[in-house]
Coordinates of C-alpha atoms in Angstrom, one line a residue:
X1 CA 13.9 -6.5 18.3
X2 CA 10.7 -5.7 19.8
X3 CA 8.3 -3.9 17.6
X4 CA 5.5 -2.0 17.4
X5 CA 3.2 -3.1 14.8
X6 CA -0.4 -0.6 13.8
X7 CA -2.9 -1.8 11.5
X8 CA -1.8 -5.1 12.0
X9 CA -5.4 -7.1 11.2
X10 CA -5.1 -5.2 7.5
X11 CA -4.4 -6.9 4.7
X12 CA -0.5 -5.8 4.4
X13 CA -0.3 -6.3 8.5
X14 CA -1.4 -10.1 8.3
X15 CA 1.6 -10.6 6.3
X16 CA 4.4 -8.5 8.4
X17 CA 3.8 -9.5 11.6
X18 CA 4.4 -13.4 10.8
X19 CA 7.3 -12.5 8.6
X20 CA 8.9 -10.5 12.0
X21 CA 8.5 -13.1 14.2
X22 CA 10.0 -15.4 11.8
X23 CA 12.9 -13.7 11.5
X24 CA 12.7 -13.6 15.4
X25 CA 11.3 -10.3 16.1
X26 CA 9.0 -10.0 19.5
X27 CA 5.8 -8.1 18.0
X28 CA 3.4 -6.2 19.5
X29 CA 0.4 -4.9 17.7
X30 CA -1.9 -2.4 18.8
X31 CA -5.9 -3.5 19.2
X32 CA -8.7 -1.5 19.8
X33 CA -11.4 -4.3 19.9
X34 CA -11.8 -7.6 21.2
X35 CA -12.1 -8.8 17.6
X36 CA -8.8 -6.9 17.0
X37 CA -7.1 -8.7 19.7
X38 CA -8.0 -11.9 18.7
X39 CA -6.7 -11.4 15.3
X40 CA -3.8 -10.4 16.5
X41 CA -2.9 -13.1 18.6
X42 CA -4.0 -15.5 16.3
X43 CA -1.0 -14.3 14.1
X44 CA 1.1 -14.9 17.3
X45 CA 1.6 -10.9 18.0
X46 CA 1.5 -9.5 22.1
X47 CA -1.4 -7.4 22.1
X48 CA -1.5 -3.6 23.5
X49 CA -4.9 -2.1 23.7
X50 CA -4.8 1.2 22.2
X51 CA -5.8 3.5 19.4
X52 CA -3.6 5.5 17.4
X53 CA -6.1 8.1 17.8
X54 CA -4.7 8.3 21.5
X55 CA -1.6 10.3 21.0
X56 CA -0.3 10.0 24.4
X57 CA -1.0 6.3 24.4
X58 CA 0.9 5.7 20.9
X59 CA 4.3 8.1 22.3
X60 CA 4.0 5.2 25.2
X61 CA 3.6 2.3 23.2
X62 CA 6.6 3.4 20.8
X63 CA 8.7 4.5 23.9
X64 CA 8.3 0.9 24.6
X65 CA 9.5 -0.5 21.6
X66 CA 12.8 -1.0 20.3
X67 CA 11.1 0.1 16.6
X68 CA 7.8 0.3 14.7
X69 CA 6.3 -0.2 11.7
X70 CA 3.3 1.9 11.3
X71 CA 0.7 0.3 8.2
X72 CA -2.4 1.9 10.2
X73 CA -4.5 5.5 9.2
X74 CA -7.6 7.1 10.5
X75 CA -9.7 6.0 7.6
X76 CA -12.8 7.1 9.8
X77 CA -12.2 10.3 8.9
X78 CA -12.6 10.2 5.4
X79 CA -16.7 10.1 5.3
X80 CA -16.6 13.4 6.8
X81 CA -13.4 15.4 6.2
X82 CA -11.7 13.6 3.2
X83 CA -8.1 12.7 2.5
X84 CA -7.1 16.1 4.2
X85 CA -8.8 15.1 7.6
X86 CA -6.8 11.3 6.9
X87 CA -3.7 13.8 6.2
X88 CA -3.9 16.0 9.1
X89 CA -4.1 13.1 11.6
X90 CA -1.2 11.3 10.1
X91 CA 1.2 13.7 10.4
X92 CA -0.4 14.6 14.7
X93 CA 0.9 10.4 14.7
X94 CA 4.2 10.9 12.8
X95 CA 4.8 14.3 15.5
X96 CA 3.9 11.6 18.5
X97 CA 6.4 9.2 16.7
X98 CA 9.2 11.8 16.9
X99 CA 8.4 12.8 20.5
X100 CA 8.7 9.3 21.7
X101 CA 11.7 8.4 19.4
X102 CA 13.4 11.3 19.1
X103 CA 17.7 10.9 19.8
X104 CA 17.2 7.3 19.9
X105 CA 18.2 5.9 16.5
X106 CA 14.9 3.5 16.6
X107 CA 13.7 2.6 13.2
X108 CA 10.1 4.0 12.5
X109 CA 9.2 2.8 9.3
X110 CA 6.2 4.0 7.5
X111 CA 3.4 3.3 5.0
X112 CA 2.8 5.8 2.1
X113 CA 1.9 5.0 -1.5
X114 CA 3.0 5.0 -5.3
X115 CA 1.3 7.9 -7.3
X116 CA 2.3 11.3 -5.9
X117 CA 0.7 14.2 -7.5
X118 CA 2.5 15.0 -10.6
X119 CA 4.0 11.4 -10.6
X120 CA 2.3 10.2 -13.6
X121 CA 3.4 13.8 -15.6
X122 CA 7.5 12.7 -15.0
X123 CA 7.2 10.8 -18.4
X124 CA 9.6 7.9 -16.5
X125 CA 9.1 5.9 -14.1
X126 CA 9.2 7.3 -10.6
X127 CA 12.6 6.4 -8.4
X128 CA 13.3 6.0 -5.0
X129 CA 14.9 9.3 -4.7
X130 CA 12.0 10.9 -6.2
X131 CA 11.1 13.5 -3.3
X132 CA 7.5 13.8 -2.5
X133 CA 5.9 16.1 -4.5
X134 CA 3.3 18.6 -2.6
X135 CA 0.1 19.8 -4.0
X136 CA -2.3 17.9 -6.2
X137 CA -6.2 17.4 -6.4
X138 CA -7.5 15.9 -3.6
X139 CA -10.4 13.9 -5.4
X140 CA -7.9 12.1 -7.0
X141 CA -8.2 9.8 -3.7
X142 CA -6.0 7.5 -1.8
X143 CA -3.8 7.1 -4.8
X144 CA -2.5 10.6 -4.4
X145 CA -0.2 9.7 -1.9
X146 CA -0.3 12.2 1.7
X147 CA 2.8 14.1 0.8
X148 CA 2.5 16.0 4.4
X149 CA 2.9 12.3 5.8
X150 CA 6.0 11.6 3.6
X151 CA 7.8 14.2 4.3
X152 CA 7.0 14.1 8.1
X153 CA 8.5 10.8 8.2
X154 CA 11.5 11.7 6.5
X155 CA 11.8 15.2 8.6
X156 CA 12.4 12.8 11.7
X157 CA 15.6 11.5 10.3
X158 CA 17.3 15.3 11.6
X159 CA 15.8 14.4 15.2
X160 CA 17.7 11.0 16.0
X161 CA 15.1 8.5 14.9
X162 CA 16.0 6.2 11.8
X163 CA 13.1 6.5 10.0
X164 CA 12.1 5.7 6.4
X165 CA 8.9 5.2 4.0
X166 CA 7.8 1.9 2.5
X167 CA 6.3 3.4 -0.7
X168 CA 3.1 1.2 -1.2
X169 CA 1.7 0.4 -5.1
X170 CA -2.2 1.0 -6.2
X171 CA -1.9 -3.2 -6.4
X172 CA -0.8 -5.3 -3.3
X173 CA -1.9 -8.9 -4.4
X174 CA -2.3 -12.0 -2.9
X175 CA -4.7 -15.2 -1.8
X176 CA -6.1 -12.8 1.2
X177 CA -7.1 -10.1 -0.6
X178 CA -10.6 -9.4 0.1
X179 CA -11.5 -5.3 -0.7
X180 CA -8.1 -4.3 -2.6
X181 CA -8.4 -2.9 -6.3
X182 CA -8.4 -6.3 -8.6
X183 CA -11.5 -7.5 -6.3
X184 CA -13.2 -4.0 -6.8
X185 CA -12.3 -4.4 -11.0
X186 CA -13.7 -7.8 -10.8
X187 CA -16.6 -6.9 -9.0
X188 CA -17.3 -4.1 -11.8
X189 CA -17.1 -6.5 -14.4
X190 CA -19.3 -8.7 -13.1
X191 CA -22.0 -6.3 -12.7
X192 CA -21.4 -4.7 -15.8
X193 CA -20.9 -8.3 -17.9
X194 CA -17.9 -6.4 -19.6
X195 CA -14.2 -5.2 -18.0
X196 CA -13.0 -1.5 -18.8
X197 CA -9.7 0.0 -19.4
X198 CA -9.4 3.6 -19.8
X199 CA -8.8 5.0 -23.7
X200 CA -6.0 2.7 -24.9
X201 CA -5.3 0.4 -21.7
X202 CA -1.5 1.8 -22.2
X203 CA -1.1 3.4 -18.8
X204 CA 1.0 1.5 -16.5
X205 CA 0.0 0.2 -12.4
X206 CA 2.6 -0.7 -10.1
X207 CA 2.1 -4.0 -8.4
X208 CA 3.5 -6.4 -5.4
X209 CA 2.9 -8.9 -3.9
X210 CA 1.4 -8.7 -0.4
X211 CA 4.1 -11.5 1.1
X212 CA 7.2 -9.6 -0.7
X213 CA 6.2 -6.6 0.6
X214 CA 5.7 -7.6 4.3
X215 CA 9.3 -9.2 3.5
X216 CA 10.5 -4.7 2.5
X217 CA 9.0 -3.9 5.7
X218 CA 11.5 -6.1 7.4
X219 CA 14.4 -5.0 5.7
X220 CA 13.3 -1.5 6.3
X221 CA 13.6 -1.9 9.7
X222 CA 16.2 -4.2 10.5
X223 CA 19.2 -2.0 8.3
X224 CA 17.1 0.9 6.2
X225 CA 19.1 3.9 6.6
X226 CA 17.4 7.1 7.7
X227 CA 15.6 9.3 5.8
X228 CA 14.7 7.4 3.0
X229 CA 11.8 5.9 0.5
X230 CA 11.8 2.9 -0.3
X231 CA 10.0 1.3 -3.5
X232 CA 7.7 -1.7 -3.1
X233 CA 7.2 -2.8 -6.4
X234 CA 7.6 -6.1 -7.9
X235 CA 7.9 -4.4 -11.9
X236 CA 8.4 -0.7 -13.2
X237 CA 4.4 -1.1 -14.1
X238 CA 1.8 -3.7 -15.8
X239 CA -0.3 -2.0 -19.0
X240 CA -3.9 -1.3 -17.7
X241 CA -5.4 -3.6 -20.4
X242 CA -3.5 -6.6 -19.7
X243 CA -5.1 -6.6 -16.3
X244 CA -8.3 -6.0 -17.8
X245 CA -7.4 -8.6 -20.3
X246 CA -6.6 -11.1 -17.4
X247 CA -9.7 -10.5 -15.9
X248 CA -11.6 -10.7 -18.7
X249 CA -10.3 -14.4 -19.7
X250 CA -11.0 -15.6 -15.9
X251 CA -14.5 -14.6 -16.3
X252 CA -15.4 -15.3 -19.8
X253 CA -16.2 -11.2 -20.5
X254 CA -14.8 -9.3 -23.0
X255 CA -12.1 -6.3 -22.4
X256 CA -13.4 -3.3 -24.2
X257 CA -11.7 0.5 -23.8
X258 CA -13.7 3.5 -22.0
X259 CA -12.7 6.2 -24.5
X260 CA -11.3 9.2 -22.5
X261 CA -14.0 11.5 -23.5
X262 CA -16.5 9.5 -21.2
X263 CA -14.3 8.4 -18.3
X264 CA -15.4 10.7 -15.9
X265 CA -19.5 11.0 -16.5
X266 CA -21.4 8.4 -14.8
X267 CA -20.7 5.4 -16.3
X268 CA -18.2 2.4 -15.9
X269 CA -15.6 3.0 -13.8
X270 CA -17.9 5.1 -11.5
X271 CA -15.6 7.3 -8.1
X272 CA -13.0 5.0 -10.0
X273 CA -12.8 7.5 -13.0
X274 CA -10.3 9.1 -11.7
X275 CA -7.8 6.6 -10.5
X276 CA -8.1 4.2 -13.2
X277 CA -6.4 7.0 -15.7
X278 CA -3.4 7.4 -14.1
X279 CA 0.0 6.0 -15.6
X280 CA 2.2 5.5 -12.4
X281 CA 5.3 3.8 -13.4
X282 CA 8.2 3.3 -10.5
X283 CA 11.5 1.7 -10.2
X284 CA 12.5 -0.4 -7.1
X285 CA 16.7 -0.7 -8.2
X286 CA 17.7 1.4 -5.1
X287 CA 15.6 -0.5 -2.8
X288 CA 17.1 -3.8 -4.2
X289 CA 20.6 -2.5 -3.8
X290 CA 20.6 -1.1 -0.8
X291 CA 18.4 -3.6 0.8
X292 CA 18.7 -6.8 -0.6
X293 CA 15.1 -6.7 -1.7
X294 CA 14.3 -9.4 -3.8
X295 CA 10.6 -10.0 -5.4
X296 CA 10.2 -13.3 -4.9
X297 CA 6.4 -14.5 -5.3
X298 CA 4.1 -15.0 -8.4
X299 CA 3.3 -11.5 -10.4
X300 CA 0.0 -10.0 -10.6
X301 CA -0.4 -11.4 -14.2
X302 CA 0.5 -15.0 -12.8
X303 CA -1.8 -14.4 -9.3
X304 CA -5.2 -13.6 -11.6
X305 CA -4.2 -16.4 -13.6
X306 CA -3.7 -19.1 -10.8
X307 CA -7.7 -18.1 -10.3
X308 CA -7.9 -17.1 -6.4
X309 CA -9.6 -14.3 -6.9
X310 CA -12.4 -16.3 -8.6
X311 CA -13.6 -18.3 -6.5
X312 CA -16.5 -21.0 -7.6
X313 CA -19.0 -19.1 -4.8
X314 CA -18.5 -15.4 -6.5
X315 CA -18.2 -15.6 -10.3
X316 CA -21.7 -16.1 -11.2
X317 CA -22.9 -13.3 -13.6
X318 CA -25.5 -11.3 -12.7

């Protein structure tokens, strides 16, 4: 299959495009820099110059493609118009998907996240067949996932294109990660010379591993039906504290609680404040069955311990 790859040079990208052409996929990822291209071909990808910004120019790259896998977002627009403006131009790229796809039965298969507003209110772990829920506060961030987006991606199952959503958790682990959320918590604990976890650390974060989730993406495309979510999740959820905890052991700091009364003044956990509180359990037993989805690399709890993400050159206390 030839596919369409955006957002290739991120962190999740860097492990999907050499799991497709290893399964024997002919990828193409879309640069809009020199460094971009580079990256790209250094992960053994064809290059197409482009930005998804350019809707006309992403309805012909997709046209061109026998499927894509879509990983990239207009994060530049966050500075000035928020998640709303990062919404908005999501679902103008999902429309351009469904122009160039639409009647063709091509996959399209999508990023979105773990955490919909309301999520963490369900009292159980959130399933696949979860809908997306609308609404929410938007400075509860990123983690909120882009419902609009979701549903838009789904929506293009009743035009002809087999398209899904790769449900994403807050965690997506592994040797490469450079800017995800364990770095940021080890970062804060290092300048603090202490690692928080809100009230009692109970709360629960959905994790993966970056490598197993490029592995989803695959499967997604190759025999995902249309019109469906699928859960990337290694677990139903790891308590707060015992990722703290983990932390806290690797960098010889103790794990202390941020009672809730204090969470969101300045403080600890900082634009954090509002993440860090959520309890955003999820299940991944349909994408398994359907799919043949199997977790297969070290855990979160295992990947802190294994001590990649503390490198000799970073773990000096300030």
């Amino acid at each position: 299959m030839r596919v369409l790859v955006t957002g290739g040079t991120g962190h999740i990208g860097s492990y999907v495009i050499p799991e497709l052409i290893s399964a024997g996929h002919e990828v193409t990822g879309l640069a809009r820099s020199n460094a971009s291209e580079a990256e790209l071909s250094a992960l053994g990808a064809h290059v197409r110059r482009g930005d998804i910004s350019d809707l006309e120019g992403l309805k012909a790259a997709a046209a061109d493609a026998d499927g894509v896998i879509h990983l990239a977002h207009r994060q530049d627009l966050l500075p000035t118009g928020g998640i709303s403006a990062v919404t908005a131009a999501e679902v103008a790229i999902i429309a351009a998907y469904g122009d160039a796809l639409a009647g063709t039965d091509k996959p399209l298969v999508a990023a979105g996240s773990i955490g919909s507003p309301g999520w963490e209110g369900l009292g159980r772990a959130a399933t696949e067949d979860d809908p997306a829920l609308s609404g929410g506060d938007e400075h509860k961030g990123a983690l909120r996932v882009r419902n609009a987006v979701e549903l838009a991606v789904i929506g293009l199952a009743e035009r002809g294109v087999r398209s899904s959503m790769v449900r994403i958790p807050p965690i997506a682990h592994s040797t490469t990660d450079k800017a995800g959320f364990v770095p940021l918590l080890i970062g804060l604990a290092k300048e603090k010379g202490v690692i928080g976890y809100p009230g009692d650390g109970e709360n629960r974060w959905t994790t993966v591993h970056a490598r197993d989730l490029a592995v989803l993406f695959r499967l997604a495309l190759e025999k995902g039906p249309a019109g469906k979510s699928w859960h990337g999740v290694e677990s139903e959820g790891v308590r707060f504290k015992e990722i703290a905890e983990a932390i806290g052991a690797r960098l010889g700091v103790p794990a202390v609680p941020i009672p809730a009364d204090v969470l969101m003044l300045p403080g600890y956990f900082g634009f954090l404040a509002n993440l860090v509180i959520l309890d955003l359990p999820a299940t991944n037993h349909v994408t398994r069955q359907t799919l043949g989805w199997e977790p297969a690399q070290r855990n979160l709890l295992s990947s802190l311990d294994d001590g990649h993400y503390f490198a000799k050159a970073d773990i000096a206390m300030p």
